[in-house]
């Protein structure tokens, strides 16, 4: 990629980091964890399926990266999402049953 841009790998790395604030590897991990976060919240795919879907093949690394990014393990994050959705649904049901 650097060669196509007419740069050395080091120059491309420096330009990328100055533009994004992250190294290319850190940027890729952040993108993967964001996609995993969205999938955990919106689907019933297993954590392992999500891990593979976002391009990670090491479960320990996936858990470490996710916890570093969001402060929770993927399974803990999903439980919070489910609890929040359940609370939201309860509030809607209570409001819709209120006398008018």
mmCIF file of C-alpha atoms in Angstrom:
data_model
loop_
_atom_site.group_PDB
_atom_site.id
_atom_site.type_symbol
_atom_site.label_atom_id
_atom_site.label_comp_id
_atom_site.label_asym_id
_atom_site.label_seq_id
_atom_site.Cartn_x
_atom_site.Cartn_y
_atom_site.Cartn_z
ATOM 1 C CA UNK A 1 0.000 0.000 0.000
ATOM 2 C CA UNK A 2 2.804 2.398 0.871
ATOM 3 C CA UNK A 3 4.522 1.675 -2.432
ATOM 4 C CA UNK A 4 1.336 2.483 -4.374
ATOM 5 C CA UNK A 5 1.168 5.813 -2.580
ATOM 6 C CA UNK A 6 4.835 6.476 -3.344
ATOM 7 C CA UNK A 7 5.790 6.340 0.341
ATOM 8 C CA UNK A 8 7.962 4.208 2.525
ATOM 9 C CA UNK A 9 6.078 2.004 4.996
ATOM 10 C CA UNK A 10 7.360 4.188 7.834
ATOM 11 C CA UNK A 11 6.114 7.393 6.148
ATOM 12 C CA UNK A 12 2.691 5.848 5.555
ATOM 13 C CA UNK A 13 2.565 4.736 9.195
ATOM 14 C CA UNK A 14 3.445 8.255 10.423
ATOM 15 C CA UNK A 15 0.893 9.903 8.113
ATOM 16 C CA UNK A 16 -1.817 7.476 9.167
ATOM 17 C CA UNK A 17 -1.087 7.969 12.853
ATOM 18 C CA UNK A 18 -1.015 11.752 12.544
ATOM 19 C CA UNK A 19 -4.357 11.699 10.680
ATOM 20 C CA UNK A 20 -6.187 9.282 12.982
ATOM 21 C CA UNK A 21 -4.304 9.450 16.275
ATOM 22 C CA UNK A 22 -3.936 5.668 16.123
ATOM 23 C CA UNK A 23 -1.507 3.266 14.545
ATOM 24 C CA UNK A 24 -2.986 1.215 11.688
ATOM 25 C CA UNK A 25 -3.248 -1.810 14.000
ATOM 26 C CA UNK A 26 -4.966 0.201 16.735
ATOM 27 C CA UNK A 27 -7.361 1.692 14.198
ATOM 28 C CA UNK A 28 -8.260 -1.741 12.822
ATOM 29 C CA UNK A 29 -8.858 -3.080 16.346
ATOM 30 C CA UNK A 30 -11.057 -0.076 17.208
ATOM 31 C CA UNK A 31 -13.128 -0.624 14.053
ATOM 32 C CA UNK A 32 -13.506 -4.318 14.824
ATOM 33 C CA UNK A 33 -14.561 -3.661 18.418
ATOM 34 C CA UNK A 34 -17.127 -1.062 17.333
ATOM 35 C CA UNK A 35 -18.629 -3.535 14.868
ATOM 36 C CA UNK A 36 -18.655 -6.211 17.592
ATOM 37 C CA UNK A 37 -20.364 -3.795 20.004
ATOM 38 C CA UNK A 38 -23.109 -3.072 17.476
ATOM 39 C CA UNK A 39 -23.608 -6.773 16.732
ATOM 40 C CA UNK A 40 -23.759 -7.666 20.435
ATOM 41 C CA UNK A 41 -26.460 -5.058 20.976
ATOM 42 C CA UNK A 42 -28.527 -5.769 17.887
ATOM 43 C CA UNK A 43 -28.277 -9.501 17.180
ATOM 44 C CA UNK A 44 -28.478 -12.842 18.910
ATOM 45 C CA UNK A 45 -25.290 -14.130 17.289
ATOM 46 C CA UNK A 46 -23.017 -15.844 19.783
ATOM 47 C CA UNK A 47 -19.977 -13.973 21.006
ATOM 48 C CA UNK A 48 -17.822 -16.455 19.136
ATOM 49 C CA UNK A 49 -19.743 -15.911 15.878
ATOM 50 C CA UNK A 50 -19.357 -12.160 16.295
ATOM 51 C CA UNK A 51 -15.666 -12.555 17.027
ATOM 52 C CA UNK A 52 -15.144 -14.380 13.725
ATOM 53 C CA UNK A 53 -17.471 -12.032 11.848
ATOM 54 C CA UNK A 54 -15.341 -9.008 12.790
ATOM 55 C CA UNK A 55 -12.117 -10.780 11.840
ATOM 56 C CA UNK A 56 -10.683 -11.937 15.167
ATOM 57 C CA UNK A 57 -9.704 -15.569 15.616
ATOM 58 C CA UNK A 58 -8.383 -15.537 19.204
ATOM 59 C CA UNK A 59 -11.088 -15.443 21.877
ATOM 60 C CA UNK A 60 -8.740 -14.238 24.623
ATOM 61 C CA UNK A 61 -7.521 -11.383 22.425
ATOM 62 C CA UNK A 62 -11.108 -10.499 21.478
ATOM 63 C CA UNK A 63 -12.157 -10.359 25.135
ATOM 64 C CA UNK A 64 -9.073 -8.312 26.049
ATOM 65 C CA UNK A 65 -9.577 -5.813 23.213
ATOM 66 C CA UNK A 66 -13.308 -5.454 23.874
ATOM 67 C CA UNK A 67 -12.800 -4.931 27.604
ATOM 68 C CA UNK A 68 -10.042 -2.397 26.905
ATOM 69 C CA UNK A 69 -12.376 -0.489 24.598
ATOM 70 C CA UNK A 70 -15.621 -0.624 26.607
ATOM 71 C CA UNK A 71 -14.737 -1.656 30.151
ATOM 72 C CA UNK A 72 -16.791 -4.855 29.984
ATOM 73 C CA UNK A 73 -16.351 -8.308 28.530
ATOM 74 C CA UNK A 74 -18.524 -8.919 25.450
ATOM 75 C CA UNK A 75 -20.931 -11.156 27.392
ATOM 76 C CA UNK A 76 -21.286 -8.523 30.130
ATOM 77 C CA UNK A 77 -21.960 -5.853 27.518
ATOM 78 C CA UNK A 78 -24.697 -7.969 25.918
ATOM 79 C CA UNK A 79 -26.341 -8.558 29.323
ATOM 80 C CA UNK A 80 -26.396 -4.795 29.931
ATOM 81 C CA UNK A 81 -27.975 -4.232 26.523
ATOM 82 C CA UNK A 82 -30.598 -6.890 27.168
ATOM 83 C CA UNK A 83 -31.367 -5.422 30.603
ATOM 84 C CA UNK A 84 -31.634 -1.912 29.155
ATOM 85 C CA UNK A 85 -33.926 -3.127 26.369
ATOM 86 C CA UNK A 86 -36.054 -4.997 28.884
ATOM 87 C CA UNK A 87 -36.352 -1.876 31.053
ATOM 88 C CA UNK A 88 -37.286 0.201 27.990
ATOM 89 C CA UNK A 89 -39.982 -2.291 27.005
ATOM 90 C CA UNK A 90 -41.354 -2.348 30.561
ATOM 91 C CA UNK A 91 -41.587 1.426 30.566
ATOM 92 C CA UNK A 92 -43.481 1.386 27.265
ATOM 93 C CA UNK A 93 -45.894 -1.254 28.555
ATOM 94 C CA UNK A 94 -46.504 0.674 31.786
ATOM 95 C CA UNK A 95 -47.082 3.928 29.879
ATOM 96 C CA UNK A 96 -49.447 2.277 27.408
ATOM 97 C CA UNK A 97 -51.503 0.760 30.235
ATOM 98 C CA UNK A 98 -51.829 4.041 32.120
ATOM 99 C CA UNK A 99 -55.414 5.399 32.338
ATOM 100 C CA UNK A 100 -56.205 8.188 29.914
#
